CSV table of C-alpha atoms in Angstrom, one decimal:
chain,number,residue,atom,x,y,z
A,663,UNK,CA,0.0,-0.1,0.0
A,664,UNK,CA,1.3,3.5,-0.9
A,665,UNK,CA,1.8,5.5,2.2
A,666,UNK,CA,0.1,9.0,2.4
A,667,UNK,CA,2.2,12.0,3.3
A,668,UNK,CA,0.7,11.8,6.8
A,669,UNK,CA,1.6,8.1,7.3
A,670,UNK,CA,5.2,9.0,6.1
A,671,UNK,CA,5.6,11.7,8.8
A,672,UNK,CA,4.1,9.3,11.5
A,673,UNK,CA,6.4,6.6,10.3
A,674,UNK,CA,9.6,8.9,10.4
A,675,UNK,CA,8.6,10.4,13.6
A,676,UNK,CA,7.9,6.9,15.2
A,677,UNK,CA,11.1,5.4,13.8
A,678,UNK,CA,13.3,8.2,15.7
A,679,UNK,CA,11.4,7.5,18.8
A,680,UNK,CA,11.5,3.8,18.5
A,681,UNK,CA,15.3,3.5,17.6
A,682,UNK,CA,15.9,5.8,20.4
A,683,UNK,CA,13.9,3.2,22.9
A,684,UNK,CA,11.2,5.7,23.5
A,685,UNK,CA,7.7,4.1,23.2
A,686,UNK,CA,5.2,5.6,20.6
A,687,UNK,CA,2.2,7.5,21.6
A,688,UNK,CA,-1.5,6.8,20.8
A,689,UNK,CA,-1.1,9.7,18.2
A,690,UNK,CA,1.6,7.8,16.5
A,691,UNK,CA,-0.3,4.7,15.6
A,692,UNK,CA,-0.5,4.4,11.9
A,693,UNK,CA,-3.8,5.0,10.0
A,694,UNK,CA,-5.7,1.7,9.2
A,695,UNK,CA,-3.8,-0.8,6.9
A,696,UNK,CA,-1.1,1.8,6.3
A,697,UNK,CA,2.4,0.1,5.8
A,698,UNK,CA,5.1,2.0,7.8
A,699,UNK,CA,8.7,1.1,8.3
A,700,UNK,CA,11.9,2.5,9.8
A,701,UNK,CA,14.0,4.5,7.3
A,702,UNK,CA,16.4,1.6,6.8
A,703,UNK,CA,13.6,-1.0,5.8
A,704,UNK,CA,12.1,-1.2,2.4
A,705,UNK,CA,8.8,-3.1,1.6
A,706,UNK,CA,9.9,-4.8,-1.7
A,707,UNK,CA,6.6,-6.9,-2.5
A,708,UNK,CA,3.6,-8.2,-1.3
A,709,UNK,CA,1.9,-11.3,-2.8
A,710,UNK,CA,-1.5,-12.0,-1.8
A,711,UNK,CA,-2.8,-15.7,-0.8
A,712,UNK,CA,-3.6,-17.8,-3.5
A,713,UNK,CA,-7.3,-18.0,-4.2
A,714,UNK,CA,-7.5,-21.7,-3.1
A,715,UNK,CA,-6.5,-20.8,0.6
A,716,UNK,CA,-7.3,-17.1,0.5
A,717,UNK,CA,-10.3,-17.7,3.2
A,718,UNK,CA,-7.8,-19.2,5.9
A,719,UNK,CA,-4.7,-17.7,7.5
A,720,UNK,CA,-0.9,-18.0,7.0
A,721,UNK,CA,1.4,-19.4,9.4
A,722,UNK,CA,4.9,-20.7,9.2
A,723,UNK,CA,7.5,-20.6,6.3
A,724,UNK,CA,10.4,-23.0,5.4
A,725,UNK,CA,12.9,-22.3,2.7
A,726,UNK,CA,15.0,-24.5,0.2
A,727,UNK,CA,16.9,-23.6,-2.8
A,728,UNK,CA,14.9,-21.1,-4.8
A,729,UNK,CA,11.5,-21.7,-3.1
A,730,UNK,CA,9.8,-20.7,0.1
A,731,UNK,CA,7.0,-23.0,1.6
A,732,UNK,CA,4.2,-21.2,3.5
A,733,UNK,CA,2.0,-23.0,5.8
A,734,UNK,CA,-1.9,-21.9,6.2
A,735,UNK,CA,-4.6,-23.3,8.0
A,736,UNK,CA,-6.0,-24.4,4.8
A,737,UNK,CA,-3.1,-26.2,3.4
A,738,UNK,CA,0.1,-24.7,1.9
A,739,UNK,CA,1.6,-22.9,-0.9
A,740,UNK,CA,4.9,-23.0,-2.7
A,741,UNK,CA,6.5,-19.6,-4.0
A,742,UNK,CA,9.3,-19.2,-6.4
A,743,UNK,CA,11.7,-16.6,-4.9
A,744,UNK,CA,14.6,-16.8,-7.2
A,745,UNK,CA,14.2,-13.2,-8.0
A,746,UNK,CA,12.7,-11.8,-4.6
A,747,UNK,CA,11.5,-8.7,-6.3
A,748,UNK,CA,9.3,-10.8,-8.7
A,749,UNK,CA,8.5,-13.7,-6.3
A,750,UNK,CA,5.4,-15.5,-7.3
A,751,UNK,CA,3.2,-18.4,-6.1
A,752,UNK,CA,3.9,-21.7,-8.0
A,753,UNK,CA,1.1,-23.9,-6.5
A,754,UNK,CA,-1.2,-24.4,-3.6
A,755,UNK,CA,-2.3,-27.6,-1.9
A,756,UNK,CA,-5.7,-27.6,-0.1
A,757,UNK,CA,-5.5,-29.8,2.9
A,758,UNK,CA,-7.0,-28.5,6.0
A,759,UNK,CA,-5.6,-28.7,9.5
A,760,UNK,CA,-4.2,-26.1,11.8
A,761,UNK,CA,-1.4,-24.9,12.3
A,762,UNK,CA,0.3,-26.4,9.3
A,763,UNK,CA,3.6,-25.7,10.9
A,764,UNK,CA,6.1,-26.6,7.9
A,765,UNK,CA,9.5,-27.8,7.5
A,766,UNK,CA,11.6,-29.1,4.4
A,767,UNK,CA,14.2,-31.5,3.9
A,768,UNK,CA,15.2,-32.6,0.2
A,769,UNK,CA,12.2,-33.4,-1.6
A,770,UNK,CA,9.9,-33.8,1.5
A,771,UNK,CA,7.6,-31.2,3.2
A,772,UNK,CA,6.6,-32.0,6.7
A,773,UNK,CA,3.4,-30.4,7.9
A,774,UNK,CA,2.0,-30.4,11.4
A,775,UNK,CA,-1.8,-30.9,12.3
A,776,UNK,CA,-3.3,-30.2,15.7
A,777,UNK,CA,-7.0,-30.1,14.9
A,778,UNK,CA,-8.7,-33.4,15.2
A,779,UNK,CA,-9.9,-34.5,11.7
A,780,UNK,CA,-12.3,-37.1,10.5
A,781,UNK,CA,-9.4,-38.7,8.8
A,782,UNK,CA,-5.7,-38.1,7.5
A,783,UNK,CA,-6.7,-37.0,4.0
A,784,UNK,CA,-6.8,-33.8,2.4
A,785,UNK,CA,-10.8,-34.0,2.2
A,786,UNK,CA,-11.1,-34.6,5.9
A,787,UNK,CA,-13.5,-32.6,8.3
A,788,UNK,CA,-13.4,-31.5,11.7
A,789,UNK,CA,-14.2,-34.1,14.4
A,790,UNK,CA,-14.0,-34.1,18.1
A,791,UNK,CA,-10.8,-35.1,19.9
A,792,UNK,CA,-13.0,-37.1,22.2
A,793,UNK,CA,-13.9,-39.4,19.2
A,794,UNK,CA,-11.5,-42.4,18.7
A,795,UNK,CA,-11.7,-42.2,15.0
A,796,UNK,CA,-10.4,-38.6,15.2
A,797,UNK,CA,-7.0,-38.1,13.4
A,798,UNK,CA,-4.0,-35.6,14.0
A,799,UNK,CA,-0.4,-35.6,13.6
A,800,UNK,CA,2.3,-35.2,10.8
A,801,UNK,CA,1.5,-35.1,7.0
A,802,UNK,CA,4.4,-35.8,4.7
A,803,UNK,CA,4.5,-34.5,0.9
A,804,UNK,CA,6.9,-35.1,-1.9
A,805,UNK,CA,7.6,-31.5,-3.4
A,806,UNK,CA,10.1,-32.7,-6.0
A,807,UNK,CA,7.4,-31.3,-8.5
A,808,UNK,CA,6.7,-27.8,-7.1
A,809,UNK,CA,3.8,-27.5,-9.2
A,810,UNK,CA,2.3,-30.7,-8.1
A,811,UNK,CA,3.2,-31.8,-4.7
A,812,UNK,CA,2.4,-35.5,-3.9
A,813,UNK,CA,0.9,-36.7,-0.5
A,814,UNK,CA,3.1,-39.4,0.7
A,815,UNK,CA,2.3,-40.5,4.3
A,816,UNK,CA,0.7,-39.6,7.4
A,817,UNK,CA,1.8,-40.3,11.0
A,818,UNK,CA,-0.6,-40.0,13.9
A,819,UNK,CA,0.7,-38.6,17.2
A,820,UNK,CA,-0.7,-38.3,20.6
A,821,UNK,CA,-2.2,-35.0,20.9
A,822,UNK,CA,-1.5,-34.1,17.5
A,823,UNK,CA,1.5,-32.1,16.1
A,824,UNK,CA,1.3,-28.2,17.2
A,825,UNK,CA,4.6,-28.0,15.8
A,826,UNK,CA,7.5,-29.9,14.4
A,827,UNK,CA,11.3,-29.8,14.3
A,828,UNK,CA,13.7,-31.8,11.8
A,829,UNK,CA,16.6,-33.2,13.3
A,830,UNK,CA,19.1,-34.8,10.7
A,831,UNK,CA,20.8,-38.2,11.6
A,832,UNK,CA,24.3,-38.0,12.8
A,833,UNK,CA,27.5,-40.0,11.7
A,834,UNK,CA,26.6,-42.9,9.4
A,835,UNK,CA,22.8,-42.1,10.0
A,836,UNK,CA,23.0,-38.8,8.6
A,837,UNK,CA,22.1,-39.5,4.9
A,838,UNK,CA,19.9,-42.3,5.9
A,839,UNK,CA,17.2,-40.9,8.3
A,840,UNK,CA,15.7,-37.7,9.3
A,841,UNK,CA,13.9,-37.2,12.7
A,842,UNK,CA,10.8,-35.2,13.6
A,843,UNK,CA,10.3,-33.9,17.1
A,844,UNK,CA,6.6,-33.5,17.5
A,845,UNK,CA,5.5,-31.0,20.1
A,846,UNK,CA,1.9,-31.3,21.4
A,847,UNK,CA,0.0,-30.5,24.6
A,848,UNK,CA,-3.3,-30.1,26.5
A,849,UNK,CA,-4.5,-33.6,27.0
A,850,UNK,CA,-7.8,-34.6,28.5
A,851,UNK,CA,-9.3,-37.4,30.2
A,852,UNK,CA,-11.9,-37.8,27.4
A,853,UNK,CA,-9.4,-37.8,24.7
A,854,UNK,CA,-8.7,-41.3,23.7
A,855,UNK,CA,-5.4,-40.5,22.1
A,856,UNK,CA,-4.5,-37.5,24.2
A,857,UNK,CA,-4.8,-38.7,27.8
A,858,UNK,CA,-3.0,-37.2,30.9
A,859,UNK,CA,-0.4,-37.0,32.0
A,860,UNK,CA,1.2,-36.2,28.6
A,861,UNK,CA,4.4,-34.5,29.4
A,862,UNK,CA,6.3,-35.9,26.4
A,863,UNK,CA,7.3,-35.5,22.7
A,864,UNK,CA,6.7,-38.0,19.9
A,865,UNK,CA,9.9,-38.7,17.6
A,866,UNK,CA,9.2,-39.8,14.1
A,867,UNK,CA,11.9,-41.6,12.2
A,868,UNK,CA,11.7,-41.0,8.5
A,869,UNK,CA,14.1,-43.4,6.3
A,870,UNK,CA,14.9,-40.7,3.5
A,871,UNK,CA,15.0,-43.7,0.9
A,872,UNK,CA,11.3,-44.9,2.1
A,873,UNK,CA,9.6,-41.8,3.4
A,874,UNK,CA,6.2,-43.8,3.2
A,875,UNK,CA,7.6,-46.1,6.0
A,876,UNK,CA,8.0,-43.2,8.5
A,877,UNK,CA,6.8,-44.0,11.9
A,878,UNK,CA,6.7,-42.8,15.5
A,879,UNK,CA,10.0,-44.5,17.0
A,880,UNK,CA,10.1,-43.2,20.6
A,881,UNK,CA,8.0,-41.1,23.0
A,882,UNK,CA,10.4,-39.8,25.6
A,883,UNK,CA,8.8,-38.1,28.5
A,884,UNK,CA,10.3,-34.5,29.1
A,885,UNK,CA,8.7,-33.7,32.4
A,886,UNK,CA,8.4,-36.9,34.6
A,887,UNK,CA,7.4,-34.5,37.4
A,888,UNK,CA,4.8,-32.8,35.6
A,889,UNK,CA,6.4,-29.6,34.9
A,890,UNK,CA,5.6,-26.2,36.0
A,891,UNK,CA,1.7,-26.3,36.5
A,892,UNK,CA,1.1,-23.9,39.7
A,893,UNK,CA,2.7,-20.6,38.7
A,894,UNK,CA,0.2,-17.8,38.8
A,895,UNK,CA,-0.6,-16.2,35.4
A,896,UNK,CA,0.3,-19.4,33.3
A,897,UNK,CA,-1.9,-19.3,30.1
A,898,UNK,CA,-1.8,-23.2,30.2
A,899,UNK,CA,0.1,-25.5,32.6
A,900,UNK,CA,3.0,-27.5,31.2
A,901,UNK,CA,1.9,-30.7,29.8
A,902,UNK,CA,4.6,-31.1,27.0
A,903,UNK,CA,6.3,-28.7,24.6
A,904,UNK,CA,5.1,-25.9,22.4
A,905,UNK,CA,8.2,-25.7,20.2
A,906,UNK,CA,11.6,-27.3,20.1
A,907,UNK,CA,14.8,-25.8,18.4
A,908,UNK,CA,17.5,-28.2,17.6
A,909,UNK,CA,21.2,-27.3,16.9
A,910,UNK,CA,22.0,-30.6,15.6
A,911,UNK,CA,25.6,-30.3,15.0
A,912,UNK,CA,26.2,-29.3,18.6
A,913,UNK,CA,24.0,-32.1,19.8
A,914,UNK,CA,21.8,-29.4,21.7
A,915,UNK,CA,18.2,-28.4,21.6
A,916,UNK,CA,16.1,-25.4,23.4
A,917,UNK,CA,12.6,-26.3,24.4
A,918,UNK,CA,9.7,-23.6,24.9
A,919,UNK,CA,7.4,-26.0,27.1
A,920,UNK,CA,4.4,-23.9,27.9
A,921,UNK,CA,5.5,-23.1,31.6
A,922,UNK,CA,9.1,-24.1,31.3
A,923,UNK,CA,12.3,-23.4,29.2
A,924,UNK,CA,14.5,-26.3,28.9
A,925,UNK,CA,18.0,-27.4,27.2
A,926,UNK,CA,18.3,-30.8,25.7
A,927,UNK,CA,21.3,-33.1,24.9
A,928,UNK,CA,20.1,-34.8,21.8
A,929,UNK,CA,23.0,-36.6,20.9
A,930,UNK,CA,20.9,-39.8,21.0
A,931,UNK,CA,18.3,-38.6,18.7
A,932,UNK,CA,15.8,-40.9,19.8
A,933,UNK,CA,16.4,-40.1,23.5
A,934,UNK,CA,16.8,-36.5,24.3
A,935,UNK,CA,17.6,-35.7,27.8
A,936,UNK,CA,16.7,-32.5,29.7
A,937,UNK,CA,20.1,-30.8,30.9
A,938,UNK,CA,18.7,-27.5,32.2
A,939,UNK,CA,15.3,-26.1,33.1
A,940,UNK,CA,14.1,-22.7,34.0
A,941,UNK,CA,10.9,-20.8,34.7
A,942,UNK,CA,10.0,-17.0,34.8
A,943,UNK,CA,7.3,-15.3,36.7
A,944,UNK,CA,6.8,-13.0,34.0
A,945,UNK,CA,6.2,-15.6,31.3
A,946,UNK,CA,2.7,-16.9,30.6
A,947,UNK,CA,3.5,-19.4,27.8
A,948,UNK,CA,7.1,-20.4,26.7
A,949,UNK,CA,6.4,-20.5,22.8
A,950,UNK,CA,9.6,-20.6,20.9
A,951,UNK,CA,13.5,-20.4,21.2
A,952,UNK,CA,16.3,-19.3,19.1
A,953,UNK,CA,20.0,-20.0,19.6
A,954,UNK,CA,22.6,-17.6,18.9
A,955,UNK,CA,25.0,-18.8,16.2
A,956,UNK,CA,27.8,-19.6,18.6
A,957,UNK,CA,25.1,-21.4,20.8
A,958,UNK,CA,26.2,-19.4,23.8
A,959,UNK,CA,22.8,-17.6,24.1
A,960,UNK,CA,19.1,-18.5,23.6
A,961,UNK,CA,16.2,-16.2,23.2
A,962,UNK,CA,12.6,-17.5,24.4
A,963,UNK,CA,9.3,-15.8,23.5
A,964,UNK,CA,6.4,-15.5,25.8
A,965,UNK,CA,3.0,-15.7,23.9
A,966,UNK,CA,1.2,-13.9,26.4
A,967,UNK,CA,-2.7,-14.1,25.7
A,968,UNK,CA,-2.0,-17.0,23.1
A,969,UNK,CA,-1.7,-14.6,20.1
A,970,UNK,CA,-5.0,-13.1,20.3
A,971,UNK,CA,-4.4,-10.4,23.0
A,972,UNK,CA,-3.4,-6.9,22.6
A,973,UNK,CA,-0.3,-6.9,24.9
A,974,UNK,CA,1.9,-4.3,23.1
A,975,UNK,CA,0.6,-1.6,25.2
A,976,UNK,CA,1.4,0.6,28.2
A,977,UNK,CA,-0.9,-1.5,30.5
A,978,UNK,CA,1.0,-4.8,29.8
A,979,UNK,CA,4.4,-3.1,30.2
A,980,UNK,CA,7.8,-4.1,28.6
A,981,UNK,CA,8.4,-7.4,30.6
A,982,UNK,CA,5.5,-9.5,29.7
A,983,UNK,CA,4.6,-10.7,26.2
A,984,UNK,CA,8.3,-10.3,25.5
A,985,UNK,CA,11.6,-12.0,24.7
A,986,UNK,CA,13.6,-13.1,27.5
A,987,UNK,CA,17.4,-13.4,26.6
A,988,UNK,CA,19.6,-16.1,28.5
A,989,UNK,CA,23.2,-16.9,28.3
A,990,UNK,CA,24.2,-20.5,28.7
A,991,UNK,CA,26.9,-20.7,31.4
A,992,UNK,CA,28.2,-24.1,32.4
A,993,UNK,CA,25.2,-25.6,30.8
A,994,UNK,CA,22.8,-23.6,32.6
A,995,UNK,CA,20.3,-21.0,31.7
A,996,UNK,CA,21.3,-17.6,33.2
A,997,UNK,CA,18.7,-14.7,32.6
A,998,UNK,CA,20.0,-11.3,31.2
A,999,UNK,CA,17.2,-9.2,30.1
A,1000,UNK,CA,13.9,-8.7,28.3
A,1001,UNK,CA,13.1,-7.3,24.7
A,1002,UNK,CA,9.8,-5.9,23.6
A,1003,UNK,CA,9.2,-3.8,20.5
A,1004,UNK,CA,9.3,0.0,21.5
A,1005,UNK,CA,6.1,0.9,19.9
A,1006,UNK,CA,2.7,0.9,21.4
A,1007,UNK,CA,0.0,-0.6,19.5
A,1008,UNK,CA,-3.8,0.0,19.4
A,1009,UNK,CA,-5.7,-1.9,21.7
A,1010,UNK,CA,-7.5,-3.4,18.6
A,1011,UNK,CA,-4.3,-5.0,17.6
A,1012,UNK,CA,-3.1,-8.4,18.7
A,1013,UNK,CA,0.5,-8.2,19.4
A,1014,UNK,CA,3.1,-10.3,21.3
A,1015,UNK,CA,6.4,-12.1,20.7
A,1016,UNK,CA,6.4,-14.5,17.9
A,1017,UNK,CA,8.4,-16.5,15.2
A,1018,UNK,CA,12.0,-15.1,14.1
A,1019,UNK,CA,15.2,-16.1,12.9
A,1020,UNK,CA,18.8,-14.9,13.1
A,1021,UNK,CA,20.3,-12.5,10.6
A,1022,UNK,CA,23.7,-13.8,9.8
A,1023,UNK,CA,26.0,-11.0,10.8
A,1024,UNK,CA,29.4,-12.2,11.9
A,1025,UNK,CA,30.4,-11.0,15.3
A,1026,UNK,CA,26.9,-9.9,16.3
A,1027,UNK,CA,23.7,-11.5,17.5
A,1028,UNK,CA,20.8,-10.0,15.4
A,1029,UNK,CA,17.4,-11.4,14.6
A,1030,UNK,CA,14.3,-10.6,12.7
A,1031,UNK,CA,11.2,-11.5,14.7
A,1032,UNK,CA,7.3,-11.4,14.0
A,1033,UNK,CA,4.9,-9.7,16.5
A,1034,UNK,CA,1.6,-10.4,15.0
A,1035,UNK,CA,0.0,-6.8,14.2
A,1036,UNK,CA,3.0,-5.3,15.8
A,1037,UNK,CA,4.6,-6.1,12.4
A,1038,UNK,CA,8.3,-7.2,12.6
A,1039,UNK,CA,11.3,-6.2,14.4
A,1040,UNK,CA,15.0,-6.5,13.6
A,1041,UNK,CA,16.9,-6.2,16.9
A,1042,UNK,CA,20.4,-6.8,18.2
A,1043,UNK,CA,21.0,-8.9,21.6
A,1044,UNK,CA,24.9,-8.9,21.2
A,1045,UNK,CA,24.7,-7.1,24.6
A,1046,UNK,CA,22.5,-9.4,26.3
A,1047,UNK,CA,21.7,-7.0,29.1
A,1048,UNK,CA,20.9,-4.1,26.8
A,1049,UNK,CA,19.1,-5.4,23.6
A,1050,UNK,CA,18.0,-2.8,20.9
A,1051,UNK,CA,15.9,-2.4,17.7
A,1052,UNK,CA,17.6,-1.7,14.6
A,1053,UNK,CA,14.6,-1.4,12.1
A,1054,UNK,CA,10.9,-2.5,11.9
A,1055,UNK,CA,8.1,-2.9,9.5
A,1056,UNK,CA,4.2,-2.9,10.3
A,1057,UNK,CA,0.8,-2.2,9.3
A,1058,UNK,CA,-1.9,0.0,10.9
A,1059,UNK,CA,-5.0,-1.4,12.6
A,1060,UNK,CA,-7.0,-3.4,10.2
A,1061,UNK,CA,-9.9,-1.3,8.6
A,1062,UNK,CA,-12.3,-4.3,8.5
A,1063,UNK,CA,-11.5,-5.2,12.2
A,1064,UNK,CA,-10.5,-8.4,13.9
A,1065,UNK,CA,-7.2,-9.8,14.5
A,1066,UNK,CA,-4.3,-10.6,12.2
A,1067,UNK,CA,-0.5,-9.6,11.5
A,1068,UNK,CA,2.6,-11.3,10.8
A,1069,UNK,CA,3.0,-14.9,12.0
A,1070,UNK,CA,6.4,-15.6,10.8
A,1071,UNK,CA,9.1,-13.3,9.8
A,1072,UNK,CA,12.5,-15.1,8.6
A,1073,UNK,CA,15.7,-13.8,6.9
A,1074,UNK,CA,16.7,-15.9,3.9
A,1075,UNK,CA,19.6,-15.0,1.5
A,1076,UNK,CA,19.4,-11.3,1.7
A,1077,UNK,CA,15.6,-10.8,2.2
A,1078,UNK,CA,13.2,-11.0,4.9
A,1079,UNK,CA,9.9,-13.1,4.3
A,1080,UNK,CA,6.9,-12.5,6.3
A,1081,UNK,CA,3.8,-14.5,6.3
A,1082,UNK,CA,0.9,-12.2,7.2
A,1083,UNK,CA,-2.4,-13.8,8.4
A,1084,UNK,CA,-4.6,-12.0,5.8
A,1085,UNK,CA,-2.2,-10.1,3.4
A,1086,UNK,CA,-0.2,-12.9,2.1
A,1087,UNK,CA,3.5,-13.0,1.8
A,1088,UNK,CA,5.6,-9.9,2.2
A,1089,UNK,CA,9.1,-9.5,1.1
A,1090,UNK,CA,11.0,-7.1,2.9
A,1091,UNK,CA,14.7,-5.6,2.9
A,1092,UNK,CA,16.9,-4.0,5.6
A,1093,UNK,CA,19.8,-1.7,4.3
A,1094,UNK,CA,21.8,-1.0,7.7
A,1095,UNK,CA,25.6,-1.0,8.3
A,1096,UNK,CA,25.0,-3.6,11.3
A,1097,UNK,CA,23.3,-6.1,8.9
A,1098,UNK,CA,24.6,-5.5,5.4
A,1099,UNK,CA,27.3,-8.1,5.9
A,1100,UNK,CA,24.7,-10.6,6.1
A,1101,UNK,CA,24.2,-10.2,2.3
A,1102,UNK,CA,27.4,-12.3,1.5
A,1103,UNK,CA,25.9,-15.4,3.5
A,1104,UNK,CA,24.0,-17.9,1.5
A,1105,UNK,CA,22.4,-21.1,2.3
A,1106,UNK,CA,20.5,-23.7,0.5
A,1107,UNK,CA,17.8,-24.5,3.2
A,1108,UNK,CA,16.3,-22.8,6.3
A,1109,UNK,CA,13.9,-24.6,8.8
A,1110,UNK,CA,14.2,-22.0,11.7
A,1111,UNK,CA,13.6,-24.7,14.3
A,1112,UNK,CA,16.5,-26.7,12.7
A,1113,UNK,CA,19.4,-24.2,13.3
A,1114,UNK,CA,22.7,-24.8,11.4
A,1115,UNK,CA,25.8,-22.6,11.9
A,1116,UNK,CA,26.3,-20.3,9.2
A,1117,UNK,CA,29.0,-20.6,6.5
A,1118,UNK,CA,31.0,-18.2,4.5
A,1119,UNK,CA,33.2,-19.5,1.6
A,1120,UNK,CA,32.3,-23.0,2.8
A,1121,UNK,CA,33.8,-22.6,6.4
A,1122,UNK,CA,31.7,-22.6,9.6
A,1123,UNK,CA,31.7,-19.4,11.6
């Protein structure tokens, strides 16, 4: 959307205040639907959702080669991004089942289904989780033909698959199998396939030469003591993990597990072991995790309000619905500070910390992160006690009302890609002295929950 002169003035003033760490006033909230950015951020392109899934919301993104895979409550779409300025949709697969968290590995696309369906097909309908016939879990597609993805296999998992994380095999196993860590939670006594206590993850073993034989290979219990269930203000007590980020080459993982933040040793892929655990009185729901490139820090997000509440306001304050930055010291998590976007949002705008990824800047810790209707923020946590914003992109309140905003914002080969609930896929570029060196770093795959160390000239940093 072309910005009016007024919104340009608002954007410039808000940018100066935000980058100085001063929260915006209500008068600085952009006009409805207006796109505003900091001076160092450019909105390159918006691609509306393909018609086949236009009625349902966009969610997560995975990347491989010249393609982006965007999940959607109604299925997923594949985009050709070889020229980001002219990115376009190649195909859409209608296959309903929230949330459609996505990860890609070679020719296989893995999609997470955490809503009970009548069966595992793409023609399924909703069915209560109290019905034994209900299905939820992981669907696997062959995406070697980008225009015609092919459904290969489904794997049912206890309590479904809210999110999923790919973990490559190690040693001789590396080119033979990939493992899928399935995060799920919220059991109930009347759910036949999701009975309490849950407190575990499901691990699917996928033989790369025979993905149709994929099956659950283990179900390790993460919280044998039940986890954090009594802390005041929890959105939902711990009964499993919401999301797990692995760093396979270092044999570690970080789990955002509802009421707990944990570190895992994943040297045995089928038997991850909790090595550190922490809670935070300001956290309502541990949602996701991101390691620094050197794995000496981890950023956890708090999805206060479950993603549907307006928490980027003065009433909520800077320490709730925020990121918590930890340093890993002798294997333990040591809290350093919080980070939250420094711009108040309108009380009609759902806004809270959500999905993001590192920007590969050597010598610094910088990431881009989605904040629903707070847009996206590029921020620096090199100094863990004093994180600061570098740039941002957002839209004003929706003129038609209701929630929305950016679900996922990730940096991939020079550009930021953002999946907006309603607006589709945004392509964004940041031009700043602190991030410009990232343009020289290239990767051939990005699943943000499967971190890999960055490389330049074929060498790990």
